[in-house]
PDB file of C-alpha atoms in Angstrom:
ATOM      1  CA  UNK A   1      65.373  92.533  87.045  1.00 89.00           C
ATOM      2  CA  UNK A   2      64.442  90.233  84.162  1.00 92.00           C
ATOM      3  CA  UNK A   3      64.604  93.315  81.836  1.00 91.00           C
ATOM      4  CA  UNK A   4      67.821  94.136  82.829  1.00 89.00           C
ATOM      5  CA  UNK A   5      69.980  90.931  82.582  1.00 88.00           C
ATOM      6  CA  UNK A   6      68.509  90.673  79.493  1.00 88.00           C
ATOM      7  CA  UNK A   7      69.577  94.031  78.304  1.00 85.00           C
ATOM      8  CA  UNK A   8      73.229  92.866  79.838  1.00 85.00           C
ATOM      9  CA  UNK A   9      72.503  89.790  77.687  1.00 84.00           C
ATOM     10  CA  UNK A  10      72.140  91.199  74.724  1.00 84.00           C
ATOM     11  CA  UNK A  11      74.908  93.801  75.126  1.00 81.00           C
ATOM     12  CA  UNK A  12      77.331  90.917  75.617  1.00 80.00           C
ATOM     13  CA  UNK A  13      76.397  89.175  72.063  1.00 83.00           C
ATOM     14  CA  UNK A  14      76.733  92.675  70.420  1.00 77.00           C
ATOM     15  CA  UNK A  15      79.662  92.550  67.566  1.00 74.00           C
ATOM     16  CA  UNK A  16      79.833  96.654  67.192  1.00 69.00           C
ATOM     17  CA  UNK A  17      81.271  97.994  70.099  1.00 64.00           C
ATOM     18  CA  UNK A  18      83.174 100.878  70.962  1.00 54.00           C
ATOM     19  CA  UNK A  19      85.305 101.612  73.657  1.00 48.00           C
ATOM     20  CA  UNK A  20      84.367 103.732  76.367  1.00 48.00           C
ATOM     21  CA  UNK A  21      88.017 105.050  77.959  1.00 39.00           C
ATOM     22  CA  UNK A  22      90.882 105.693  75.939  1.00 39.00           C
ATOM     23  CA  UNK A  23      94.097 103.729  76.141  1.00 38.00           C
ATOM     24  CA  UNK A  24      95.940 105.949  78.254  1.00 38.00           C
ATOM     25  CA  UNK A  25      93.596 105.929  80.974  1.00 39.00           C
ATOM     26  CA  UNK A  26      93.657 101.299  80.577  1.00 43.00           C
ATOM     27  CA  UNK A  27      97.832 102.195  81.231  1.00 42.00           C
ATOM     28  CA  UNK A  28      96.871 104.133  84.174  1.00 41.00           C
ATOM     29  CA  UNK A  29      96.521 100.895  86.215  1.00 45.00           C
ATOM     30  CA  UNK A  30      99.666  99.323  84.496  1.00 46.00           C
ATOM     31  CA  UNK A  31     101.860 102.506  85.802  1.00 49.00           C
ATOM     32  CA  UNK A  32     100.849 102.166  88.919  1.00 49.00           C
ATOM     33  CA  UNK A  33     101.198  98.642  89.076  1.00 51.00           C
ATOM     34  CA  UNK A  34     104.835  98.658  87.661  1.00 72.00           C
ATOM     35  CA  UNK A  35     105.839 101.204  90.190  1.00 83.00           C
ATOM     36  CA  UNK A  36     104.839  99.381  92.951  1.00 85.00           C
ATOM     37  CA  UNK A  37     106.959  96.017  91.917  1.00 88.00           C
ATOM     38  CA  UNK A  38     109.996  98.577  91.300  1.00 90.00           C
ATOM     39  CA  UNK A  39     109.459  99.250  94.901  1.00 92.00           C
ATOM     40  CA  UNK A  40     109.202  96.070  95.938  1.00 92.00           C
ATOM     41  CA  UNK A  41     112.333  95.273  93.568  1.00 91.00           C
ATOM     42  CA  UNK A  42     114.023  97.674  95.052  1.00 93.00           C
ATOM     43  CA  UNK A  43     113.562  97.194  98.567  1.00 94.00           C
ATOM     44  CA  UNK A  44     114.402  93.443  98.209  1.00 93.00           C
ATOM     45  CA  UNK A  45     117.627  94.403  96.323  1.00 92.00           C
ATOM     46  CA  UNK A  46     118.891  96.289  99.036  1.00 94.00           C
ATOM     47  CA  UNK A  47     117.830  94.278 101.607  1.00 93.00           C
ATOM     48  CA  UNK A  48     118.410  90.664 100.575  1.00 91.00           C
ATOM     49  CA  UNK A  49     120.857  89.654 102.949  1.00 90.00           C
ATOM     50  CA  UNK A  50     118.698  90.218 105.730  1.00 90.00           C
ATOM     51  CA  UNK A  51     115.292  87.465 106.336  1.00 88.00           C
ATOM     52  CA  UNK A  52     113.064  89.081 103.829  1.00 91.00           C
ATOM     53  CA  UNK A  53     109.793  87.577 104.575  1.00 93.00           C
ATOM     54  CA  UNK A  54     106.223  87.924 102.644  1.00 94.00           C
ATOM     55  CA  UNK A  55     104.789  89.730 105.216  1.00 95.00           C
ATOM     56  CA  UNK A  56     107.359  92.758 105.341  1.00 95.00           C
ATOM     57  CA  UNK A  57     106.963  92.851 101.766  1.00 94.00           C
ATOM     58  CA  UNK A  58     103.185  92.767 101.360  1.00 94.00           C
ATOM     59  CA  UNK A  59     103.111  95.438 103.864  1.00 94.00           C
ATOM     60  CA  UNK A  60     105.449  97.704 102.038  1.00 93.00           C
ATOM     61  CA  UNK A  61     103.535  96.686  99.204  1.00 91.00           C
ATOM     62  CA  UNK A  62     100.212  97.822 100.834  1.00 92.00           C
ATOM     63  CA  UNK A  63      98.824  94.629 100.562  1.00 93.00           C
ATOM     64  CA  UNK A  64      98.010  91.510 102.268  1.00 94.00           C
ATOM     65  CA  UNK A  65     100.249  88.944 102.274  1.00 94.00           C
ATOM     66  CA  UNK A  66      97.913  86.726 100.056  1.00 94.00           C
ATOM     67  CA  UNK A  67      97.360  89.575  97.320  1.00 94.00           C
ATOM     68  CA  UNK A  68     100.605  90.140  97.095  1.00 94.00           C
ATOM     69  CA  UNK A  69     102.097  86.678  96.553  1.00 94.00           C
ATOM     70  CA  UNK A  70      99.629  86.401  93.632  1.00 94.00           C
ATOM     71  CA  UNK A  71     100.448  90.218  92.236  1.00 92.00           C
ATOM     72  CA  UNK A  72     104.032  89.241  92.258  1.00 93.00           C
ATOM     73  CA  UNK A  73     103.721  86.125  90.953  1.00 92.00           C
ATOM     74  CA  UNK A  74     101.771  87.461  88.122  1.00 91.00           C
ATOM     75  CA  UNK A  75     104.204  90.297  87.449  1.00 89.00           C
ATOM     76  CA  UNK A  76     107.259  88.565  88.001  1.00 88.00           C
ATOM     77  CA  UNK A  77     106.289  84.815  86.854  1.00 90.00           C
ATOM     78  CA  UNK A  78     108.131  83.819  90.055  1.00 91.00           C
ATOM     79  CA  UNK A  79     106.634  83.648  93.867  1.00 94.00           C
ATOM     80  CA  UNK A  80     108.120  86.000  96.102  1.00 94.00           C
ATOM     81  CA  UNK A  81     110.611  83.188  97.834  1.00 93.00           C
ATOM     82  CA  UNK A  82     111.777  81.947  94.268  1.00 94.00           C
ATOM     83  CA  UNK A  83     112.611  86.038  93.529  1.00 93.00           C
ATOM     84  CA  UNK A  84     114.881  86.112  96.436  1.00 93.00           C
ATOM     85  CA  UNK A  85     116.517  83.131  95.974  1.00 93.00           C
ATOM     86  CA  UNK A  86     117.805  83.967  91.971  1.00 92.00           C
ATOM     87  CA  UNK A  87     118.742  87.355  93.750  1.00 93.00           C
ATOM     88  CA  UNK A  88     120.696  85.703  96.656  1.00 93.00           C
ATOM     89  CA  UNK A  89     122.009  82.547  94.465  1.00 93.00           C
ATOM     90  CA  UNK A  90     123.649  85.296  91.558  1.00 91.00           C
ATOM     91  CA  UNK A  91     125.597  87.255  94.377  1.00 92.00           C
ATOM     92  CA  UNK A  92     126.756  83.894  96.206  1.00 93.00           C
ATOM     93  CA  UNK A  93     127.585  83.113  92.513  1.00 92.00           C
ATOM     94  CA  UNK A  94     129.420  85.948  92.006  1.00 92.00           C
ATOM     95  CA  UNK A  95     130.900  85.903  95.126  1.00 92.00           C
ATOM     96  CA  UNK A  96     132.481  82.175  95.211  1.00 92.00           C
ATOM     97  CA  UNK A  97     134.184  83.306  91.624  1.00 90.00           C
ATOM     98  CA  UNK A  98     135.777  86.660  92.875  1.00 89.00           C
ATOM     99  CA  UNK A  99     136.294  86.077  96.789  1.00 90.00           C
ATOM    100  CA  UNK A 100     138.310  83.391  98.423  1.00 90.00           C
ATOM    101  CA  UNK A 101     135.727  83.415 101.673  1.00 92.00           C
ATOM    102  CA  UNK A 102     134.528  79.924 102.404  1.00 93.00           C
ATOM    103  CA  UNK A 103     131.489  78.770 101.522  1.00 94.00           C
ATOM    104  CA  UNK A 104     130.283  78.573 104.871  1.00 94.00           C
ATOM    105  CA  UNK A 105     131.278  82.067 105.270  1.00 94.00           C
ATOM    106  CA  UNK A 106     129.479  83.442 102.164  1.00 94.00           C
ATOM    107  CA  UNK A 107     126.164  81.128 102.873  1.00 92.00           C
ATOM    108  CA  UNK A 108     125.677  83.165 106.003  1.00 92.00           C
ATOM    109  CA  UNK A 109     126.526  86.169 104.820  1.00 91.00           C
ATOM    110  CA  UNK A 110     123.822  86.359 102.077  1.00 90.00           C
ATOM    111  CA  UNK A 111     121.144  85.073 104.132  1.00 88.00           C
ATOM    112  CA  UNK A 112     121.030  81.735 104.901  1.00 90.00           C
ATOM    113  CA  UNK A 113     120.569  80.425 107.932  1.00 89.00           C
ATOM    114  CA  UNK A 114     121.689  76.761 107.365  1.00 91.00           C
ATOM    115  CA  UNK A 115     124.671  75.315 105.876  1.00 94.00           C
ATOM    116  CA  UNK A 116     122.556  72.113 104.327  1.00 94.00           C
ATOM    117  CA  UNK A 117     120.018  73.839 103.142  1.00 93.00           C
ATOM    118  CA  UNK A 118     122.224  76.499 101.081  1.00 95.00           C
ATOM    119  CA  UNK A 119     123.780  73.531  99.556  1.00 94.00           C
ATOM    120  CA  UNK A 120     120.385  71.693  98.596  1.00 95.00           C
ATOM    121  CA  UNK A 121     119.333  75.203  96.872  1.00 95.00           C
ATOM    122  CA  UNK A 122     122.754  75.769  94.952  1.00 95.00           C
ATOM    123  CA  UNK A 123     122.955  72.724  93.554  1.00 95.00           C
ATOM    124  CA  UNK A 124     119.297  72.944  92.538  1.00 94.00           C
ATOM    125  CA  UNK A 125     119.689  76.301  90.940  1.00 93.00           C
ATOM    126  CA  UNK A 126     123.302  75.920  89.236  1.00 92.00           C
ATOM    127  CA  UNK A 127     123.514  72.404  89.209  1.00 92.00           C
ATOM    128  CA  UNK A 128     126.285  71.277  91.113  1.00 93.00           C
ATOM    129  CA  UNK A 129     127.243  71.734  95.079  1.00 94.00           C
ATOM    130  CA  UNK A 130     129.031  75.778  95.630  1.00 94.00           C
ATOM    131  CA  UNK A 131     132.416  74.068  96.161  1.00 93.00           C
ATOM    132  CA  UNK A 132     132.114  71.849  93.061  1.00 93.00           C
ATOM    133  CA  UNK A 133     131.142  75.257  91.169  1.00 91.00           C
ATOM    134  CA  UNK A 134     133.965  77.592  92.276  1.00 90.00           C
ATOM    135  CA  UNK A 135     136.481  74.188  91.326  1.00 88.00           C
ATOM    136  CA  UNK A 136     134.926  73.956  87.959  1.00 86.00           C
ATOM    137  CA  UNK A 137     135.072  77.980  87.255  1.00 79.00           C
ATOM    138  CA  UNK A 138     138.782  78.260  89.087  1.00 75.00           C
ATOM    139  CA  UNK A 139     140.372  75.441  86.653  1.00 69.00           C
ATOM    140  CA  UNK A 140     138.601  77.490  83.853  1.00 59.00           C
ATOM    141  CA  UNK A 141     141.007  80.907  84.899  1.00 53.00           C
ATOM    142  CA  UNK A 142     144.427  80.896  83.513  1.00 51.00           C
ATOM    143  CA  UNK A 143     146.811  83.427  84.935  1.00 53.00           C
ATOM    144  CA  UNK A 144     149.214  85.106  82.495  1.00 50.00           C
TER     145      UNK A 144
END
């Protein structure tokens, strides 16, 4: 055993080394890896309106809930909850410009449950409360 982690020992100070795989089979991993966040992507895309949670995702993932929160974090450079909120908050965005729903009406339909705490993320995200952004952008239109 000695004899062998010194072997490992000295293999790990060597300066001439060679690799053993080629490159294409390293971007093996990194294929399938991409797919499966375009799947996940995907599936949250279509479904964001609905109450997404980890678990439905890490399953669809194949994964546990735990692996996949740090995959997609690592992929992404957001958490899973941050992804779907920038999803949710640009179509709520988009929505308060080009609709005239309420705001109550369009928090609910995207997803949230709760007036308050729609408001709290909005204002977080964009800076200023939903009613105080579609003001702001609506003063900005001129009609000819």
């Amino acid at each position: 055993m000695i004899t062998f982690l010194s072997l490992l020992y000295e293999m790990s100070l060597a300066t001439d080394t060679r690799s053993l795989s080629s490159s294409c089979f390293a971007n093996a991993d990194a294929n399938v890896l991409s797919r499966r966040i375009r799947l996940v992507d995907d599936y949250i895309k279509k479904n964001y309106m609905r109450d997404l949670t980890l678990r439905e995702v890490a399953e669809l993932a194949n994964m546990s809930e735990g692996a996949f929160s740090r995959f997609f974090s690592q992929h992404t450079g957001r958490s899973f909850t941050e992804y779907l909120i920038d999803i949710r908050i640009g179509m709520v965005t988009r929505m308060l410009i080009d609709s005239n729903k309420t705001v109550a009406e369009i928090c609910f339909e995207y997803g949230y449950n709760n007036i308050s705490n729609f408001n709290r993320i909005f204002k977080k995200k964009k800076g200023r409360t939903p009613h105080e952004f579609r003001e702001m952008y609506c003063k900005k239109k001129t009609i000819v």
